[in-house]
Amino acid sequence: MFSNVGRTNILMYSLVDRLWRNAKKAAGIVRKITPHWLRHFFASAGLSKGVPVSDMAEWLGHRDPKITHQTYAHIMPDAPQRLRAVMDSVFLLETELSLPLQFDALVEAA
């Protein structure tokens, strides 16, 4: 969630904490909201609205999307229903499906 100019994660928690405390003060926020809380909020909000776990894992800096899934699976209890709705829509031709050209190559390789 916090990255530097080179788009790599900032690992200096004290720097992030100081920046966050200053931003909170400037915005007049008095509620105790930590950078770690923001990180969980970011992940929870995105995953609950359908952001792919693999994307969220990359943004959170998790080496393996399994870590993200294990941590946030409770946020996505409706994922199977959402997938069924998408597939129903595709199979009933209610939604046009555009697959990348590379998809055919992946199918042939399998």
Tab-separated table of N, CA, C and O in Angstrom:
chain	number	residue	atom	x	y	z
A	1	MET	N	0.821	-1.183	0.000
A	1	MET	CA	0.000	0.000	0.000
A	1	MET	C	0.870	1.253	0.000
A	1	MET	O	0.541	2.224	-0.651
A	2	PHE	N	1.963	1.256	0.712
A	2	PHE	CA	2.863	2.394	0.708
A	2	PHE	C	4.088	2.022	-0.099
A	2	PHE	O	4.730	1.016	0.159
A	3	SER	N	4.395	2.815	-1.106
A	3	SER	CA	5.559	2.519	-1.928
A	3	SER	C	6.354	3.792	-2.166
A	3	SER	O	5.852	4.899	-2.008
A	4	ASN	N	7.600	3.579	-2.582
A	4	ASN	CA	8.448	4.728	-2.872
A	4	ASN	C	8.393	5.051	-4.361
A	4	ASN	O	7.589	4.463	-5.097
A	5	VAL	N	9.229	5.953	-4.817
A	5	VAL	CA	9.220	6.388	-6.215
A	5	VAL	C	9.461	5.209	-7.157
A	5	VAL	O	8.897	5.137	-8.236
A	6	GLY	N	10.280	4.240	-6.727
A	6	GLY	CA	10.572	3.062	-7.551
A	6	GLY	C	9.497	2.002	-7.475
A	6	GLY	O	9.661	0.901	-7.984
A	7	ARG	N	8.363	2.312	-6.845
A	7	ARG	CA	7.213	1.414	-6.700
A	7	ARG	C	7.549	0.146	-5.921
A	7	ARG	O	6.976	-0.903	-6.131
A	8	THR	N	8.521	0.231	-5.024
A	8	THR	CA	8.803	-0.881	-4.123
A	8	THR	C	8.275	-0.513	-2.746
A	8	THR	O	8.088	0.661	-2.432
A	9	ASN	N	8.030	-1.506	-1.940
A	9	ASN	CA	7.433	-1.258	-0.634
A	9	ASN	C	8.371	-0.481	0.276
A	9	ASN	O	9.573	-0.702	0.276
A	10	ILE	N	7.790	0.423	1.037
A	10	ILE	CA	8.547	1.131	2.062
A	10	ILE	C	8.568	0.219	3.284
A	10	ILE	O	7.525	-0.143	3.820
A	11	LEU	N	9.737	-0.158	3.708
A	11	LEU	CA	9.854	-1.064	4.835
A	11	LEU	C	10.103	-0.332	6.152
A	11	LEU	O	10.107	-0.944	7.197
A	12	MET	N	10.322	0.965	6.101
A	12	MET	CA	10.605	1.732	7.307
A	12	MET	C	9.293	2.147	7.960
A	12	MET	O	8.717	3.189	7.646
A	13	TYR	N	8.817	1.313	8.869
A	13	TYR	CA	7.535	1.565	9.506
A	13	TYR	C	7.522	2.916	10.220
A	13	TYR	O	6.518	3.619	10.206
A	14	SER	N	8.647	3.289	10.822
A	14	SER	CA	8.661	4.558	11.566
A	14	SER	C	8.425	5.747	10.637
A	14	SER	O	7.745	6.704	11.006
A	15	LEU	N	8.951	5.687	9.425
A	15	LEU	CA	8.725	6.761	8.463
A	15	LEU	C	7.254	6.826	8.068
A	15	LEU	O	6.637	7.891	8.079
A	16	VAL	N	6.688	5.687	7.738
A	16	VAL	CA	5.271	5.643	7.365
A	16	VAL	C	4.411	6.126	8.532
A	16	VAL	O	3.477	6.909	8.347
A	17	ASP	N	4.752	5.670	9.736
A	17	ASP	CA	3.981	6.075	10.905
A	17	ASP	C	4.043	7.589	11.109
A	17	ASP	O	3.030	8.237	11.363
A	18	ARG	N	5.230	8.171	10.968
A	18	ARG	CA	5.377	9.621	11.136
A	18	ARG	C	4.584	10.375	10.069
A	18	ARG	O	3.871	11.338	10.367
A	19	LEU	N	4.696	9.931	8.808
A	19	LEU	CA	3.945	10.576	7.731
A	19	LEU	C	2.448	10.481	7.985
A	19	LEU	O	1.701	11.448	7.779
A	20	TRP	N	1.996	9.302	8.429
A	20	TRP	CA	0.573	9.094	8.682
A	20	TRP	C	0.090	9.971	9.841
A	20	TRP	O	-0.964	10.590	9.767
A	21	ARG	N	0.866	10.042	10.935
A	21	ARG	CA	0.465	10.876	12.070
A	21	ARG	C	0.341	12.341	11.646
A	21	ARG	O	-0.615	13.023	12.018
A	22	ASN	N	1.287	12.822	10.838
A	22	ASN	CA	1.224	14.205	10.361
A	22	ASN	C	0.011	14.434	9.458
A	22	ASN	O	-0.662	15.461	9.553
A	23	ALA	N	-0.273	13.477	8.582
A	23	ALA	CA	-1.435	13.603	7.681
A	23	ALA	C	-2.734	13.583	8.472
A	23	ALA	O	-3.654	14.359	8.176
A	24	LYS	N	-2.830	12.684	9.461
A	24	LYS	CA	-4.031	12.628	10.303
A	24	LYS	C	-4.248	13.950	11.031
A	24	LYS	O	-5.365	14.465	11.074
A	25	LYS	N	-3.179	14.474	11.581
A	25	LYS	CA	-3.277	15.734	12.320
A	25	LYS	C	-3.730	16.856	11.395
A	25	LYS	O	-4.626	17.637	11.738
A	26	ALA	N	-3.139	16.933	10.204
A	26	ALA	CA	-3.496	17.978	9.240
A	26	ALA	C	-4.953	17.857	8.796
A	26	ALA	O	-5.617	18.855	8.529
A	27	ALA	N	-5.457	16.629	8.741
A	27	ALA	CA	-6.843	16.409	8.304
A	27	ALA	C	-7.833	16.502	9.457
A	27	ALA	O	-9.045	16.435	9.242
A	28	GLY	N	-7.328	16.626	10.673
A	28	GLY	CA	-8.219	16.727	11.827
A	28	GLY	C	-8.824	15.402	12.251
A	28	GLY	O	-9.848	15.378	12.930
A	29	ILE	N	-8.199	14.298	11.891
A	29	ILE	CA	-8.702	12.970	12.262
A	29	ILE	C	-8.203	12.646	13.664
A	29	ILE	O	-6.998	12.657	13.920
A	30	VAL	N	-9.136	12.376	14.576
A	30	VAL	CA	-8.742	12.074	15.951
A	30	VAL	C	-8.880	10.583	16.272
A	30	VAL	O	-8.321	10.113	17.255
A	31	ARG	N	-9.621	9.856	15.465
A	31	ARG	CA	-9.796	8.417	15.680
A	31	ARG	C	-8.451	7.704	15.573
A	31	ARG	O	-7.621	8.066	14.745
A	32	LYS	N	-8.251	6.682	16.394
A	32	LYS	CA	-6.993	5.939	16.351
A	32	LYS	C	-7.012	5.005	15.138
A	32	LYS	O	-7.612	3.931	15.159
A	33	ILE	N	-6.381	5.447	14.075
A	33	ILE	CA	-6.253	4.668	12.842
A	33	ILE	C	-4.766	4.576	12.539
A	33	ILE	O	-4.109	5.585	12.338
A	34	THR	N	-4.257	3.356	12.527
A	34	THR	CA	-2.827	3.145	12.297
A	34	THR	C	-2.575	2.792	10.831
A	34	THR	O	-3.501	2.395	10.114
A	35	PRO	N	-1.334	2.905	10.383
A	35	PRO	CA	-1.015	2.459	9.019
A	35	PRO	C	-1.369	0.984	8.815
A	35	PRO	O	-1.812	0.595	7.741
A	36	HIS	N	-1.205	0.181	9.864
A	36	HIS	CA	-1.546	-1.245	9.741
A	36	HIS	C	-3.051	-1.419	9.550
A	36	HIS	O	-3.499	-2.242	8.749
A	37	TRP	N	-3.847	-0.623	10.263
A	37	TRP	CA	-5.302	-0.651	10.084
A	37	TRP	C	-5.654	-0.259	8.651
A	37	TRP	O	-6.516	-0.879	8.024
A	38	LEU	N	-4.974	0.780	8.134
A	38	LEU	CA	-5.218	1.212	6.753
A	38	LEU	C	-4.925	0.093	5.759
A	38	LEU	O	-5.650	-0.098	4.791
A	39	ARG	N	-3.839	-0.639	6.006
A	39	ARG	CA	-3.457	-1.752	5.143
A	39	ARG	C	-4.567	-2.807	5.111
A	39	ARG	O	-4.961	-3.279	4.044
A	40	HIS	N	-5.085	-3.162	6.285
A	40	HIS	CA	-6.168	-4.148	6.332
A	40	HIS	C	-7.444	-3.610	5.689
A	40	HIS	O	-8.155	-4.339	5.002
A	41	PHE	N	-7.721	-2.341	5.921
A	41	PHE	CA	-8.905	-1.740	5.306
A	41	PHE	C	-8.794	-1.775	3.784
A	41	PHE	O	-9.732	-2.144	3.084
A	42	PHE	N	-7.636	-1.385	3.273
A	42	PHE	CA	-7.357	-1.395	1.829
A	42	PHE	C	-7.596	-2.789	1.248
A	42	PHE	O	-8.320	-2.956	0.258
A	43	ALA	N	-7.003	-3.796	1.864
A	43	ALA	CA	-7.144	-5.168	1.374
A	43	ALA	C	-8.582	-5.653	1.493
A	43	ALA	O	-9.130	-6.242	0.560
A	44	SER	N	-9.200	-5.411	2.625
A	44	SER	CA	-10.571	-5.878	2.850
A	44	SER	C	-11.555	-5.236	1.883
A	44	SER	O	-12.417	-5.914	1.318
A	45	ALA	N	-11.437	-3.933	1.690
A	45	ALA	CA	-12.352	-3.233	0.781
A	45	ALA	C	-12.188	-3.749	-0.645
A	45	ALA	O	-13.169	-4.045	-1.324
A	46	GLY	N	-10.945	-3.857	-1.097
A	46	GLY	CA	-10.707	-4.322	-2.460
A	46	GLY	C	-11.184	-5.742	-2.687
A	46	GLY	O	-11.890	-6.031	-3.662
A	47	LEU	N	-10.821	-6.639	-1.783
A	47	LEU	CA	-11.202	-8.047	-1.955
A	47	LEU	C	-12.714	-8.239	-1.833
A	47	LEU	O	-13.291	-9.056	-2.558
A	48	SER	N	-13.353	-7.488	-0.950
A	48	SER	CA	-14.802	-7.646	-0.799
A	48	SER	C	-15.562	-7.176	-2.033
A	48	SER	O	-16.698	-7.573	-2.256
A	49	LYS	N	-14.926	-6.325	-2.842
A	49	LYS	CA	-15.569	-5.826	-4.061
A	49	LYS	C	-15.054	-6.515	-5.322
A	49	LYS	O	-15.296	-6.052	-6.431
A	50	GLY	N	-14.308	-7.618	-5.148
A	50	GLY	CA	-13.949	-8.433	-6.306
A	50	GLY	C	-12.569	-8.233	-6.893
A	50	GLY	O	-12.263	-8.784	-7.944
A	51	VAL	N	-11.699	-7.449	-6.253
A	51	VAL	CA	-10.330	-7.325	-6.749
A	51	VAL	C	-9.682	-8.705	-6.628
A	51	VAL	O	-9.793	-9.345	-5.577
A	52	PRO	N	-9.027	-9.197	-7.662
A	52	PRO	CA	-8.417	-10.527	-7.597
A	52	PRO	C	-7.370	-10.636	-6.480
A	52	PRO	O	-6.599	-9.704	-6.236
A	53	VAL	N	-7.361	-11.787	-5.825
A	53	VAL	CA	-6.418	-12.032	-4.733
A	53	VAL	C	-4.979	-11.879	-5.226
A	53	VAL	O	-4.129	-11.335	-4.514
A	54	SER	N	-4.703	-12.313	-6.442
A	54	SER	CA	-3.332	-12.213	-6.965
A	54	SER	C	-2.896	-10.748	-7.095
A	54	SER	O	-1.756	-10.409	-6.782
A	55	ASP	N	-3.798	-9.880	-7.519
A	55	ASP	CA	-3.475	-8.451	-7.606
A	55	ASP	C	-3.237	-7.872	-6.216
A	55	ASP	O	-2.276	-7.148	-5.984
A	56	MET	N	-4.140	-8.180	-5.295
A	56	MET	CA	-4.016	-7.648	-3.942
A	56	MET	C	-2.733	-8.148	-3.288
A	56	MET	O	-2.051	-7.387	-2.594
A	57	ALA	N	-2.385	-9.405	-3.517
A	57	ALA	CA	-1.153	-9.962	-2.941
A	57	ALA	C	0.063	-9.179	-3.418
A	57	ALA	O	0.962	-8.862	-2.629
A	58	GLU	N	0.073	-8.849	-4.689
A	58	GLU	CA	1.196	-8.081	-5.239
A	58	GLU	C	1.271	-6.700	-4.588
A	58	GLU	O	2.335	-6.250	-4.182
A	59	TRP	N	0.128	-6.027	-4.474
A	59	TRP	CA	0.105	-4.687	-3.908
A	59	TRP	C	0.483	-4.690	-2.429
A	59	TRP	O	1.046	-3.730	-1.928
A	60	LEU	N	0.126	-5.778	-1.716
A	60	LEU	CA	0.448	-5.863	-0.297
A	60	LEU	C	1.883	-6.325	-0.059
A	60	LEU	O	2.371	-6.273	1.064
A	61	GLY	N	2.531	-6.800	-1.109
A	61	GLY	CA	3.901	-7.276	-0.966
A	61	GLY	C	3.999	-8.698	-0.468
A	61	GLY	O	5.038	-9.117	0.025
A	62	HIS	N	2.917	-9.461	-0.584
A	62	HIS	CA	2.957	-10.867	-0.177
A	62	HIS	C	3.679	-11.686	-1.243
A	62	HIS	O	3.417	-11.532	-2.431
A	63	ARG	N	4.591	-12.546	-0.817
A	63	ARG	CA	5.334	-13.383	-1.763
A	63	ARG	C	4.432	-14.383	-2.473
A	63	ARG	O	4.702	-14.782	-3.598
A	64	ASP	N	3.383	-14.794	-1.798
A	64	ASP	CA	2.506	-15.834	-2.328
A	64	ASP	C	1.054	-15.409	-2.102
A	64	ASP	O	0.682	-15.038	-0.981
A	65	PRO	N	0.208	-15.468	-3.144
A	65	PRO	CA	-1.204	-15.098	-2.965
A	65	PRO	C	-1.925	-15.951	-1.926
A	65	PRO	O	-2.951	-15.540	-1.388
A	66	LYS	N	-1.375	-17.116	-1.599
A	66	LYS	CA	-1.997	-17.961	-0.564
A	66	LYS	C	-2.016	-17.223	0.780
A	66	LYS	O	-2.952	-17.383	1.553
A	67	ILE	N	-0.968	-16.435	1.040
A	67	ILE	CA	-0.910	-15.663	2.288
A	67	ILE	C	-2.085	-14.691	2.334
A	67	ILE	O	-2.782	-14.579	3.344
A	68	THR	N	-2.300	-14.007	1.230
A	68	THR	CA	-3.402	-13.037	1.150
A	68	THR	C	-4.733	-13.751	1.329
A	68	THR	O	-5.597	-13.295	2.101
A	69	HIS	N	-4.912	-14.864	0.642
A	69	HIS	CA	-6.172	-15.606	0.732
A	69	HIS	C	-6.413	-16.109	2.147
A	69	HIS	O	-7.525	-15.992	2.679
A	70	GLN	N	-5.383	-16.675	2.774
A	70	GLN	CA	-5.540	-17.188	4.145
A	70	GLN	C	-5.884	-16.072	5.121
A	70	GLN	O	-6.670	-16.262	6.041
A	71	THR	N	-5.318	-14.897	4.910
A	71	THR	CA	-5.551	-13.774	5.816
A	71	THR	C	-6.937	-13.156	5.619
A	71	THR	O	-7.576	-12.748	6.586
A	72	TYR	N	-7.404	-13.111	4.372
A	72	TYR	CA	-8.620	-12.354	4.061
A	72	TYR	C	-9.774	-13.188	3.514
A	72	TYR	O	-10.761	-12.629	3.043
A	73	ALA	N	-9.699	-14.508	3.587
A	73	ALA	CA	-10.771	-15.351	3.039
A	73	ALA	C	-12.130	-15.012	3.640
A	73	ALA	O	-13.154	-15.073	2.948
A	74	HIS	N	-12.153	-14.637	4.906
A	74	HIS	CA	-13.425	-14.311	5.565
A	74	HIS	C	-14.096	-13.076	4.956
A	74	HIS	O	-15.291	-12.870	5.121
A	75	ILE	N	-13.335	-12.270	4.231
A	75	ILE	CA	-13.876	-11.065	3.588
A	75	ILE	C	-14.644	-11.421	2.321
A	75	ILE	O	-15.448	-10.645	1.838
A	76	MET	N	-14.380	-12.611	1.782
A	76	MET	CA	-14.923	-12.979	0.478
A	76	MET	C	-15.884	-14.168	0.542
A	76	MET	O	-15.825	-15.060	-0.293
A	77	PRO	N	-16.816	-14.206	1.503
A	77	PRO	CA	-17.691	-15.380	1.582
A	77	PRO	C	-18.618	-15.515	0.384
A	77	PRO	O	-19.095	-16.611	0.090
A	78	ASP	N	-18.862	-14.417	-0.322
A	78	ASP	CA	-19.773	-14.482	-1.465
A	78	ASP	C	-19.041	-14.738	-2.785
A	78	ASP	O	-19.653	-14.703	-3.848
A	79	ALA	N	-17.745	-15.016	-2.731
A	79	ALA	CA	-16.972	-15.231	-3.962
A	79	ALA	C	-17.551	-16.346	-4.830
A	79	ALA	O	-17.676	-16.175	-6.048
A	80	PRO	N	-17.925	-17.497	-4.268
A	80	PRO	CA	-18.508	-18.541	-5.134
A	80	PRO	C	-19.792	-18.082	-5.827
A	80	PRO	O	-20.002	-18.376	-7.007
A	81	GLN	N	-20.637	-17.330	-5.130
A	81	GLN	CA	-21.869	-16.835	-5.743
A	81	GLN	C	-21.560	-15.822	-6.846
A	81	GLN	O	-22.219	-15.814	-7.885
A	82	ARG	N	-20.565	-14.967	-6.610
A	82	ARG	CA	-20.194	-13.992	-7.642
A	82	ARG	C	-19.677	-14.698	-8.890
A	82	ARG	O	-20.011	-14.313	-10.007
A	83	LEU	N	-18.865	-15.733	-8.693
A	83	LEU	CA	-18.351	-16.486	-9.836
A	83	LEU	C	-19.484	-17.168	-10.589
A	83	LEU	O	-19.532	-17.137	-11.813
A	84	ARG	N	-20.434	-17.771	-9.855
A	84	ARG	CA	-21.578	-18.411	-10.523
A	84	ARG	C	-22.373	-17.386	-11.326
A	84	ARG	O	-22.794	-17.662	-12.453
A	85	ALA	N	-22.563	-16.201	-10.774
A	85	ALA	CA	-23.308	-15.161	-11.485
A	85	ALA	C	-22.581	-14.748	-12.758
A	85	ALA	O	-23.201	-14.570	-13.812
A	86	VAL	N	-21.266	-14.609	-12.684
A	86	VAL	CA	-20.482	-14.265	-13.877
A	86	VAL	C	-20.611	-15.362	-14.925
A	86	VAL	O	-20.872	-15.093	-16.100
A	87	MET	N	-20.429	-16.614	-14.524
A	87	MET	CA	-20.483	-17.725	-15.478
A	87	MET	C	-21.882	-17.870	-16.081
A	87	MET	O	-22.020	-18.115	-17.280
A	88	ASP	N	-22.916	-17.712	-15.258
A	88	ASP	CA	-24.286	-17.761	-15.787
A	88	ASP	C	-24.482	-16.685	-16.840
A	88	ASP	O	-25.050	-16.938	-17.908
A	89	SER	N	-24.002	-15.490	-16.553
A	89	SER	CA	-24.139	-14.378	-17.481
A	89	SER	C	-23.411	-14.652	-18.795
A	89	SER	O	-23.917	-14.348	-19.877
A	90	VAL	N	-22.235	-15.240	-18.716
A	90	VAL	CA	-21.468	-15.560	-19.924
A	90	VAL	C	-22.178	-16.654	-20.721
A	90	VAL	O	-22.365	-16.541	-21.940
A	91	PHE	N	-22.569	-17.729	-20.044
A	91	PHE	CA	-23.187	-18.853	-20.749
A	91	PHE	C	-24.563	-18.508	-21.317
A	91	PHE	O	-24.989	-19.088	-22.326
A	92	LEU	N	-25.264	-17.578	-20.704
A	92	LEU	CA	-26.566	-17.144	-21.218
A	92	LEU	C	-26.423	-16.023	-22.250
A	92	LEU	O	-27.409	-15.460	-22.689
A	93	LEU	N	-25.176	-15.706	-22.609
A	93	LEU	CA	-24.846	-14.680	-23.593
A	93	LEU	C	-25.350	-13.294	-23.189
A	93	LEU	O	-25.637	-12.457	-24.034
A	94	GLU	N	-25.469	-13.069	-21.893
A	94	GLU	CA	-25.850	-11.756	-21.387
A	94	GLU	C	-24.630	-10.834	-21.273
A	94	GLU	O	-24.767	-9.624	-21.223
A	95	THR	N	-23.463	-11.448	-21.202
A	95	THR	CA	-22.202	-10.716	-21.082
A	95	THR	C	-21.272	-11.187	-22.169
A	95	THR	O	-21.110	-12.382	-22.376
A	96	GLU	N	-20.673	-10.226	-22.875
A	96	GLU	CA	-19.692	-10.586	-23.891
A	96	GLU	C	-18.369	-10.882	-23.204
A	96	GLU	O	-17.921	-10.134	-22.330
A	97	LEU	N	-17.753	-11.976	-23.577
A	97	LEU	CA	-16.493	-12.379	-22.969
A	97	LEU	C	-15.363	-12.082	-23.936
A	97	LEU	O	-15.339	-12.593	-25.054
A	98	SER	N	-14.439	-11.244	-23.521
A	98	SER	CA	-13.278	-10.919	-24.342
A	98	SER	C	-12.049	-11.514	-23.680
A	98	SER	O	-11.650	-11.077	-22.602
A	99	LEU	N	-11.480	-12.504	-24.313
A	99	LEU	CA	-10.290	-13.140	-23.761
A	99	LEU	C	-9.067	-12.656	-24.526
A	99	LEU	O	-9.140	-12.377	-25.713
A	100	PRO	N	-7.920	-12.591	-23.847
A	100	PRO	CA	-6.698	-12.168	-24.548
A	100	PRO	C	-6.310	-13.180	-25.608
A	100	PRO	O	-6.649	-14.363	-25.512
A	101	LEU	N	-5.613	-12.723	-26.629
A	101	LEU	CA	-5.189	-13.602	-27.714
A	101	LEU	C	-4.311	-14.739	-27.208
A	101	LEU	O	-4.302	-15.822	-27.760
A	102	GLN	N	-3.571	-14.506	-26.134
A	102	GLN	CA	-2.690	-15.518	-25.599
A	102	GLN	C	-3.470	-16.684	-24.990
A	102	GLN	O	-2.913	-17.736	-24.738
A	103	PHE	N	-4.750	-16.519	-24.738
A	103	PHE	CA	-5.553	-17.563	-24.112
A	103	PHE	C	-5.504	-18.842	-24.933
A	103	PHE	O	-5.360	-19.920	-24.381
A	104	ASP	N	-5.608	-18.740	-26.259
A	104	ASP	CA	-5.583	-19.935	-27.113
A	104	ASP	C	-4.278	-20.703	-26.939
A	104	ASP	O	-4.274	-21.924	-26.884
A	105	ALA	N	-3.170	-19.996	-26.837
A	105	ALA	CA	-1.872	-20.642	-26.665
A	105	ALA	C	-1.814	-21.372	-25.335
A	105	ALA	O	-1.240	-22.454	-25.232
A	106	LEU	N	-2.409	-20.792	-24.288
A	106	LEU	CA	-2.421	-21.442	-22.983
A	106	LEU	C	-3.224	-22.724	-23.025
A	106	LEU	O	-2.840	-23.729	-22.445
A	107	VAL	N	-4.363	-22.709	-23.726
A	107	VAL	CA	-5.210	-23.888	-23.821
A	107	VAL	C	-4.480	-24.984	-24.592
A	107	VAL	O	-4.492	-26.154	-24.200
A	108	GLU	N	-3.801	-24.619	-25.678
A	108	GLU	CA	-3.076	-25.613	-26.476
A	108	GLU	C	-1.938	-26.221	-25.695
A	108	GLU	O	-1.618	-27.403	-25.846
A	109	ALA	N	-1.292	-25.449	-24.834
A	109	ALA	CA	-0.158	-25.946	-24.058
A	109	ALA	C	-0.599	-26.895	-22.951
A	109	ALA	O	0.170	-27.722	-22.507
A	110	ALA	N	-1.839	-26.775	-22.522
A	110	ALA	CA	-2.333	-27.598	-21.410
A	110	ALA	C	-2.633	-28.992	-21.794
A	110	ALA	O	-2.346	-29.803	-22.383
